[in-house]
Tab-separated table of C-alpha atoms and ligand atoms in Angstrom:
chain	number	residue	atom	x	y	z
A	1	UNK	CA	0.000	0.000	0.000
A	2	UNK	CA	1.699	3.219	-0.953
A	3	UNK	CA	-0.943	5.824	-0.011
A	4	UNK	CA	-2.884	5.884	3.576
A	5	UNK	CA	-5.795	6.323	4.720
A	6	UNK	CA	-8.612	7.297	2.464
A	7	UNK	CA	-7.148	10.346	0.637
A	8	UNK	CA	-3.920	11.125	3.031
A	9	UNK	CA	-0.581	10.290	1.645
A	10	UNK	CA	1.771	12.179	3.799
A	11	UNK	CA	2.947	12.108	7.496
A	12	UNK	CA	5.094	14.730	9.094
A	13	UNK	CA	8.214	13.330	10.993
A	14	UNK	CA	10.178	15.490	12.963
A	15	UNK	CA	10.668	18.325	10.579
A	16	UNK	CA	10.047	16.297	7.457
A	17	UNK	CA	7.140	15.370	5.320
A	18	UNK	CA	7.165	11.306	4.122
A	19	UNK	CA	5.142	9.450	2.123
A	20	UNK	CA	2.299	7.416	4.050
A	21	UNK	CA	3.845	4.095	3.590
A	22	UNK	CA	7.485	4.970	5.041
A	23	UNK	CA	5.644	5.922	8.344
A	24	UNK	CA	7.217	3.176	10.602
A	25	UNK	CA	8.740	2.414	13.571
A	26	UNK	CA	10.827	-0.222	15.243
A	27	UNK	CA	9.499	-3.225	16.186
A	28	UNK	CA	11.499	-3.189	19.175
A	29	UNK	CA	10.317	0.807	19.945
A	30	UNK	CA	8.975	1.569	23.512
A	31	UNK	CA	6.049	2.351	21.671
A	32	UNK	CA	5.358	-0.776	20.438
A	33	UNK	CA	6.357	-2.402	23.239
A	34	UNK	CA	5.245	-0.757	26.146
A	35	UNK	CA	2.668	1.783	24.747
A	36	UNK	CA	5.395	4.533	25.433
A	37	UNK	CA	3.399	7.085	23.469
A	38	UNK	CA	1.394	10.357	23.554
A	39	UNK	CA	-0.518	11.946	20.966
A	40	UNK	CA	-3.668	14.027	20.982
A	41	UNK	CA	-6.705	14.331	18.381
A	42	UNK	CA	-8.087	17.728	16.998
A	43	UNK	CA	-10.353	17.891	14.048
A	44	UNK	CA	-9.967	20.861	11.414
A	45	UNK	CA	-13.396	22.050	9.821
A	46	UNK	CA	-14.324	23.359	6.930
A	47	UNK	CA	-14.840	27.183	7.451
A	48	UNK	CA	-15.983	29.967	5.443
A	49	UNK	CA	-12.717	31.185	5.783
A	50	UNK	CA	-10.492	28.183	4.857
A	51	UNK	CA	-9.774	24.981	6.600
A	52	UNK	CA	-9.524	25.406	10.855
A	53	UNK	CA	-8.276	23.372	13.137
A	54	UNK	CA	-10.214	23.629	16.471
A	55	UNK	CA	-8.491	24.483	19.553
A	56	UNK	CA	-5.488	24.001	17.851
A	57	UNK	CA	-3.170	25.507	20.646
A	58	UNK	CA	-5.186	23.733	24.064
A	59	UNK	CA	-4.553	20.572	22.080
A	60	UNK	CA	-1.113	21.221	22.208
A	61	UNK	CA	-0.824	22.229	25.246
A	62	UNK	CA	-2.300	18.741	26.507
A	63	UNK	CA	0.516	17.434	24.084
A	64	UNK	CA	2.846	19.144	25.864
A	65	UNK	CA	1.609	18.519	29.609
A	66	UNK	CA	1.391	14.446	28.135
A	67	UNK	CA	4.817	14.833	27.501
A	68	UNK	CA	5.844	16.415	31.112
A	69	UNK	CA	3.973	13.653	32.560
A	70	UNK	CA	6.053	10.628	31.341
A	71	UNK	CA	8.903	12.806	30.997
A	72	UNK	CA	8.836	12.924	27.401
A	73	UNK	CA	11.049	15.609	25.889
A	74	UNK	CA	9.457	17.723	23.254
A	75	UNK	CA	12.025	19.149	21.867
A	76	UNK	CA	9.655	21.570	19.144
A	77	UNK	CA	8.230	24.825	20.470
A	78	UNK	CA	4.728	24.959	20.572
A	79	UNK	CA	4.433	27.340	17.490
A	80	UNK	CA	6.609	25.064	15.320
A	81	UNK	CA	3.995	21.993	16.683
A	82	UNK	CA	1.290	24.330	15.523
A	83	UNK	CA	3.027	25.253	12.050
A	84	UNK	CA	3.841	21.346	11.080
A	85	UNK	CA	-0.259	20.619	11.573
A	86	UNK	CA	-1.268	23.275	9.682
A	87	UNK	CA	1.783	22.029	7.025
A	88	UNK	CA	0.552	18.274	7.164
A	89	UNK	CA	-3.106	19.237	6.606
A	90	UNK	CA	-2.471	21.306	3.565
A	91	UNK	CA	0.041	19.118	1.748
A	92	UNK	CA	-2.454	16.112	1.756
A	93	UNK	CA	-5.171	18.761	0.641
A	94	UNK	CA	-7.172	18.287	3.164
A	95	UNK	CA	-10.344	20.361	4.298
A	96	UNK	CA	-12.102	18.800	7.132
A	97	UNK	CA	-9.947	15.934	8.365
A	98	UNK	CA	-9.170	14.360	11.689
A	99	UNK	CA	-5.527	15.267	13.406
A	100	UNK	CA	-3.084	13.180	14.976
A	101	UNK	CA	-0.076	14.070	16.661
A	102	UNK	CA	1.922	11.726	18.204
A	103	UNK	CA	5.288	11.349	20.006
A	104	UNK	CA	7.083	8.457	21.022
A	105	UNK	CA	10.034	6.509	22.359
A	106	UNK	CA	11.577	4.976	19.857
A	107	UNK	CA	14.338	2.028	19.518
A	108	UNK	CA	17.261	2.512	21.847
A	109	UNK	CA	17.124	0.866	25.314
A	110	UNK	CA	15.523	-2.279	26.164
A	111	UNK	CA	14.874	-1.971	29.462
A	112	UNK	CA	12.386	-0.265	32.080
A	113	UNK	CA	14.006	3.566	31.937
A	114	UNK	CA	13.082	4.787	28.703
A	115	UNK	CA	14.953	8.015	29.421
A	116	UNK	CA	18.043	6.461	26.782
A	117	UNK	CA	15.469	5.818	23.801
A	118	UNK	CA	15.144	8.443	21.240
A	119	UNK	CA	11.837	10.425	20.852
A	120	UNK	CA	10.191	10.406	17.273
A	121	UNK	CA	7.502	12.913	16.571
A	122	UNK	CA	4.998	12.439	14.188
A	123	UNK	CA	1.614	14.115	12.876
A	124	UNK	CA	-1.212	12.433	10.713
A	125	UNK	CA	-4.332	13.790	9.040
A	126	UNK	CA	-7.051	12.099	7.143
A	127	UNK	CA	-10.534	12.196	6.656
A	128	UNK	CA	-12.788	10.803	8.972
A	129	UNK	CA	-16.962	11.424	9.503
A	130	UNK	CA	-19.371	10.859	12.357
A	131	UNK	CA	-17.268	8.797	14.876
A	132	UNK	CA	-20.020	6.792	16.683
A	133	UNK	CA	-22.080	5.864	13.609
A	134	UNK	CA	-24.053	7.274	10.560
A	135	UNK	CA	-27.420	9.337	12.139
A	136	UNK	CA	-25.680	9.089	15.571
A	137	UNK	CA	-25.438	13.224	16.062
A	138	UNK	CA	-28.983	13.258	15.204
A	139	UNK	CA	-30.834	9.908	16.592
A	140	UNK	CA	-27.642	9.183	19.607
A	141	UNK	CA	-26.499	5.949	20.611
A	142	UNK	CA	-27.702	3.579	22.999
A	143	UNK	CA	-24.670	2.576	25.344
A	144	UNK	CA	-24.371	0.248	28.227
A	145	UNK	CA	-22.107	1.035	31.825
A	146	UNK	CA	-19.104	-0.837	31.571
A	147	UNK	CA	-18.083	-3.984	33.280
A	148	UNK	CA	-14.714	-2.476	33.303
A	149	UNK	CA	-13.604	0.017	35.287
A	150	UNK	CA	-11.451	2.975	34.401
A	151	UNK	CA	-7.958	2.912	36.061
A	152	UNK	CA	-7.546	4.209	39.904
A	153	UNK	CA	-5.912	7.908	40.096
A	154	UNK	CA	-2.191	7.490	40.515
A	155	UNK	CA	-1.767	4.810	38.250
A	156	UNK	CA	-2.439	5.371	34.773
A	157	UNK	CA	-2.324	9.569	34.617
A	158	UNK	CA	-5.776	10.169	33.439
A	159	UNK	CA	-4.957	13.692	32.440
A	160	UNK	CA	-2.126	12.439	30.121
A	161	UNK	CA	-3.287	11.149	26.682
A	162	UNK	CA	-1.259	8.231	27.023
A	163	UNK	CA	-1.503	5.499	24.309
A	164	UNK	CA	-1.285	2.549	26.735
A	165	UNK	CA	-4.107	3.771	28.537
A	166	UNK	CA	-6.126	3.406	25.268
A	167	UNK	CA	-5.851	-0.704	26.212
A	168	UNK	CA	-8.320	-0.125	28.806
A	169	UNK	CA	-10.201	1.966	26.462
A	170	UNK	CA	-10.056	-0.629	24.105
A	171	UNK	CA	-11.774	-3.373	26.805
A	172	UNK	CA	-14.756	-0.880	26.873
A	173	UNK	CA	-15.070	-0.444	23.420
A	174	UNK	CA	-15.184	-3.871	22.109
A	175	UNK	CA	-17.370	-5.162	25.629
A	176	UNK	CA	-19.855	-2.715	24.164
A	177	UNK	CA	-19.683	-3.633	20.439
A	178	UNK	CA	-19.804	-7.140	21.127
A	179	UNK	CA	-23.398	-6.459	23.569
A	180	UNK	CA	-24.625	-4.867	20.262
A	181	UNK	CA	-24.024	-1.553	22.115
A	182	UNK	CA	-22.309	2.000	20.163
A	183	UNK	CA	-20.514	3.133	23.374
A	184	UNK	CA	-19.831	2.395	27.184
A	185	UNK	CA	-19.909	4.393	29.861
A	186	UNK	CA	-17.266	3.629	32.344
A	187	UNK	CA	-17.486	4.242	36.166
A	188	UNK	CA	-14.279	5.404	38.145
A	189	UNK	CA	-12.514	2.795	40.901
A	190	UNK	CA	-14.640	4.076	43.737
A	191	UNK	CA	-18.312	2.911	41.350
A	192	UNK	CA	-18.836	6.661	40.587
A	193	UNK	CA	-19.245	7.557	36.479
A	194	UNK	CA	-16.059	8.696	35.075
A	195	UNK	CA	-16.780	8.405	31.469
A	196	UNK	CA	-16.565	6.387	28.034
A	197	UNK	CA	-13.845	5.028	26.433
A	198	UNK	CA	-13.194	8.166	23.971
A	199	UNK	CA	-15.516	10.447	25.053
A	200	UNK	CA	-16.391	12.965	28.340
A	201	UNK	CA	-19.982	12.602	29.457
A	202	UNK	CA	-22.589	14.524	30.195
A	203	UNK	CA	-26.047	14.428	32.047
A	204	UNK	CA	-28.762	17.187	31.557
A	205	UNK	CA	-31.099	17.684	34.766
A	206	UNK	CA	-33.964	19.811	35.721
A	207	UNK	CA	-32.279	22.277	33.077
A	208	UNK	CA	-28.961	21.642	34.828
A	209	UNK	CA	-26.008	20.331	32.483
A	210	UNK	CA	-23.992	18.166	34.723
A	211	UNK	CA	-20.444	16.820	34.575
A	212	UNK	CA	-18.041	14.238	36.099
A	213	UNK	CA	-15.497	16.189	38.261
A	214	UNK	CA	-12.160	16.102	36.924
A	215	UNK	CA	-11.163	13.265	39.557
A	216	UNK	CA	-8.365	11.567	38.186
A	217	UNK	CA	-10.081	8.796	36.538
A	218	UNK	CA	-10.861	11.046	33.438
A	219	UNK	CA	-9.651	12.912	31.179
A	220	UNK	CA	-9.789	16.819	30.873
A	221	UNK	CA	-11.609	17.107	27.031
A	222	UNK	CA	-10.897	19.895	25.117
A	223	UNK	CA	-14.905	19.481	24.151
A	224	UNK	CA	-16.107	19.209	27.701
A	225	UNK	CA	-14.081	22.413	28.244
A	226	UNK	CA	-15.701	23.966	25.115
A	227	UNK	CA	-19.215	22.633	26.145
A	228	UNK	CA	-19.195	24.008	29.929
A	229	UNK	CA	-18.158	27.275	28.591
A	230	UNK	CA	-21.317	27.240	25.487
A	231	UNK	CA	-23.702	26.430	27.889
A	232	UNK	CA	-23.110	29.200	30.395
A	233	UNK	CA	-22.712	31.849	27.667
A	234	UNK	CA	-26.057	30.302	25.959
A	235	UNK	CA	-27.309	30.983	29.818
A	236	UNK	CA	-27.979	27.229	30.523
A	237	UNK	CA	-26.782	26.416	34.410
A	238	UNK	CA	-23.425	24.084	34.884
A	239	UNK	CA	-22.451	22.037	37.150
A	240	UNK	CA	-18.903	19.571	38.175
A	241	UNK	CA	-19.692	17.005	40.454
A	242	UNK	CA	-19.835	13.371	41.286
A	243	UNK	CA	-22.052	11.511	39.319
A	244	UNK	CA	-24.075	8.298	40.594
A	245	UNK	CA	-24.509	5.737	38.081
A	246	UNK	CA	-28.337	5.809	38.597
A	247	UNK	CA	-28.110	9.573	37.403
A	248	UNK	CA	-27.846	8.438	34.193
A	249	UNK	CA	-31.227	6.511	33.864
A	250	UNK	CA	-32.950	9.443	36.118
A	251	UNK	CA	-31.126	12.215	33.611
A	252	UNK	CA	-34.212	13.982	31.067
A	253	UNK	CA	-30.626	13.441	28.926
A	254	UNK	CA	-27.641	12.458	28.516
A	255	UNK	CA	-24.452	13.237	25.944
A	256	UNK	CA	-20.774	12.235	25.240
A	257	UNK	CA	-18.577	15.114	24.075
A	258	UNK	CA	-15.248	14.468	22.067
A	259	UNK	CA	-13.378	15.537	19.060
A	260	UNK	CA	-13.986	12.420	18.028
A	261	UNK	CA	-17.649	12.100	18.644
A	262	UNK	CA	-18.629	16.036	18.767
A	263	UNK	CA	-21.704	16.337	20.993
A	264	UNK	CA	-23.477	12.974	20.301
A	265	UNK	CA	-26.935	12.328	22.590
A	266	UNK	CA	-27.297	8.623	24.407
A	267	UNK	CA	-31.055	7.569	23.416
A	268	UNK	CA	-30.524	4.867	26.037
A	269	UNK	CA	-27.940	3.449	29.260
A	270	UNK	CA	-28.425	0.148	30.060
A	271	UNK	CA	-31.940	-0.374	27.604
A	272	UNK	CA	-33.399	2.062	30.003
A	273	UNK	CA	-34.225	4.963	27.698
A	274	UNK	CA	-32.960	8.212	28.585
A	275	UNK	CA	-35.950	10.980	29.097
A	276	UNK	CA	-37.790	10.834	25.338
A	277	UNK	CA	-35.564	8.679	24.092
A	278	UNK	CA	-34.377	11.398	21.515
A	279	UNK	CA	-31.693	14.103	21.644
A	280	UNK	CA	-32.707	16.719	24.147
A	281	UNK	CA	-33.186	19.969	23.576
A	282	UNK	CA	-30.434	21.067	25.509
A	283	UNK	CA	-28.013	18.953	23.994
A	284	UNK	CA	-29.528	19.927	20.631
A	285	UNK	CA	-29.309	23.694	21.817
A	286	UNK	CA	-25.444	22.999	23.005
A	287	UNK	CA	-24.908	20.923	20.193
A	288	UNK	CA	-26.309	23.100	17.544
A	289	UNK	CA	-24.003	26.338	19.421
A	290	UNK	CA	-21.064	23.899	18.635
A	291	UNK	CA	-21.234	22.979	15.312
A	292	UNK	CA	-21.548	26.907	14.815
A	293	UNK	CA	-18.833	27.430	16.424
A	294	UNK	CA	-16.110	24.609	14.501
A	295	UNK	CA	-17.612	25.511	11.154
A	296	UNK	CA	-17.315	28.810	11.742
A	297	UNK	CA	-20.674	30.741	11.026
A	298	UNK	CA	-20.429	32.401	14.245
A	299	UNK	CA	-17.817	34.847	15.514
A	300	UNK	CA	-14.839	33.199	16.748
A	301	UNK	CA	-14.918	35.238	19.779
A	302	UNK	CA	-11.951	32.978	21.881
A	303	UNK	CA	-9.847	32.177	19.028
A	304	UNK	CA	-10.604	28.817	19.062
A	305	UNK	CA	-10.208	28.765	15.485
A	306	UNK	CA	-7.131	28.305	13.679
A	307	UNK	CA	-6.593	28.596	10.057
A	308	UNK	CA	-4.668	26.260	8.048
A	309	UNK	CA	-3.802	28.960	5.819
A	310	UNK	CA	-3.146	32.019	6.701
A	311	UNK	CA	-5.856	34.414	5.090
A	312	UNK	CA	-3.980	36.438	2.765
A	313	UNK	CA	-1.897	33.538	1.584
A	314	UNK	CA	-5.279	31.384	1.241
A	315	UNK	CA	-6.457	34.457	-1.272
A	316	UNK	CA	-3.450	34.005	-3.603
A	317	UNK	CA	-4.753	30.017	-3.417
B	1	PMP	N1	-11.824	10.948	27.244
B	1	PMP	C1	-10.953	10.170	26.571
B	1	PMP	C2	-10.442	8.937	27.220
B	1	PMP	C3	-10.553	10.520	25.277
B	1	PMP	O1	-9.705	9.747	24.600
B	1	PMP	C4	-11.072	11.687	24.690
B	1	PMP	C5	-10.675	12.064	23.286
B	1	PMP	N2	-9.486	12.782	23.278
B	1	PMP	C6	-11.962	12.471	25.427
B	1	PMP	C7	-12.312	12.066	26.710
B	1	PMP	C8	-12.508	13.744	24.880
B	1	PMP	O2	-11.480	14.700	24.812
B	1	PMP	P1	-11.490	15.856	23.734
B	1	PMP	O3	-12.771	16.546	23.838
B	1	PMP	O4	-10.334	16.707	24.094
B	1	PMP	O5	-11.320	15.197	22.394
């Protein structure tokens, strides 16, 4: 296979652009070994005013605070980080495409301390649609809770985007899929909700949107952030706190937010459906204000918009 992914044929490598199929790693790497790996996931939109990546910089950032975690050294300044994406994105001509950044430990030592392995850097774009199924952003998903749990705080840093952690992610996934189910919900170590395997959740009651705290267990989205902060400028009351699993069948809804997966609604948790058993129209109100806000028909009033091209540079084409 020389090209990649459905219309993506080039990766950027620490400074360099290669073609798709020379993309590869050791098979002795820490990364392929141990999951020694952090990347991130953005999506860039299709805007009025050219292709934007959304919340280009806080993705970044997590990059970056991934890397501190597992004392990964990033060696690129953020703005360079920022430059290659908006480089990989145009030189696969890309408009709306998924993002992924990723850095690793590479072949070098064998052994536990992967401080003497040599970090790789690498960023991938390529299409990609609705994550969690045709109709899903419209009709939602019916999910299940998990049988597995989500990893106790101190163990696996939830607030790193780890790639090893995406094994337990993985368990919930295919538990689900297997059960006939789109999506789990998984609860945190101590039985409270924490939240799916790719996705923040929400609950929506009395008019209240509701949220896992950030406990640990879970980790901080870029789309919960961007969701808390819609809903109290669109006036609708917030609120972080634990979360009983029987909140979910009691919630009049309920939603997972992700890059991935946008704002999708849950129809139903455990076959028990969830208020109407439709989108809400809270989440549709929230969900609507966000799909404004990535495509760009509203003012960009934070900045979370960032152009591939710059705007004078996108007029010359
Ligand atoms: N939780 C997990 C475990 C995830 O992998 C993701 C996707 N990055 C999210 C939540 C949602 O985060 P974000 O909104 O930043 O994509």
């Amino acid at each position: 296979m020389t090209t990649g992914l459905v219309g993506s044929e080039w990766i950027w490598k620490d400074g360099e652009i290669i073609p798709w199929s020379e993309a590869k790693v050791h098979i002795l790497s820490l990364a392929v070994q141990f999951g020694s790996s952090v990347f991130e996931g953005m999506r860039c939109y299709s805007t009025p005013a050219g292709p934007a990546v959304f919340r280009l910089h806080d993705h970044l950032r997590r990059l970056r605070d991934s890397c501190r975690i597992y004392r990964i050294e990033l060696a690129l300044p953020q703005e360079e980080l920022a430059a290659a994406c908006a480089e990989i994105i145009a030189r696969n001509g890309l408009d709306s495409c998924y993002v992924r950044p990723m850095v690793l430990r590479g072949y070098g030592s064998a052994g536990m301390n992967p401080i003497d392995s040599p970090v790789e850097t690498y960023i991938c774009a390529w299409p990609w649609g609705t994550y969690l199924g045709e109709g899903a952003l419209e009709a939602g998903v019916d999910v299940c809770v998990s049988s597995w749990q989500r990893p106790e705080p101190n163990t696996f840093p939830a607030l790193a985007k780890g790639a090893g952690h995406y094994n337990n992610a993985q368990l919930i996934k295919m538990e689900a899929a297997v059960n006939g189910y789109a999506e789990a919900i998984a609860l945190a170590p101590n039985g409270l909700v924490s939240e799916g395997s790719g996705q923040n959740l929400f609950l929506v009651r009395d008019g209240v949107v509701i949220t896992p705290v950030i406990d640990g267990t879970l980790l901080a989205g870029i789309t919960r952030d961007s969701i808390l902060k819609i809903a109290r400028e669109l006036g609708v009351p917030t609120c972080e706190q634990p979360v009983a699993r029987e909140m979910l069948y009691t919630a009049d809804e309920v939603f997972f937010t992700g890059t991935a997966a946008e704002v999708t609604p849950v129809r139903s948790v455990d076959r028990i459906p969830i208020g109407s058993g439709g989108m809400g129209p809270i989440t549709r109100q929230l969900q609507k204000r966000f799909m404004q806000i990535v495509h760009g028909e509203v003012e960009d009033t934070r900045g979370w918009l960032s152009l591939v091209r710059e705007p004078a540079a996108a007029a010359r084409g």
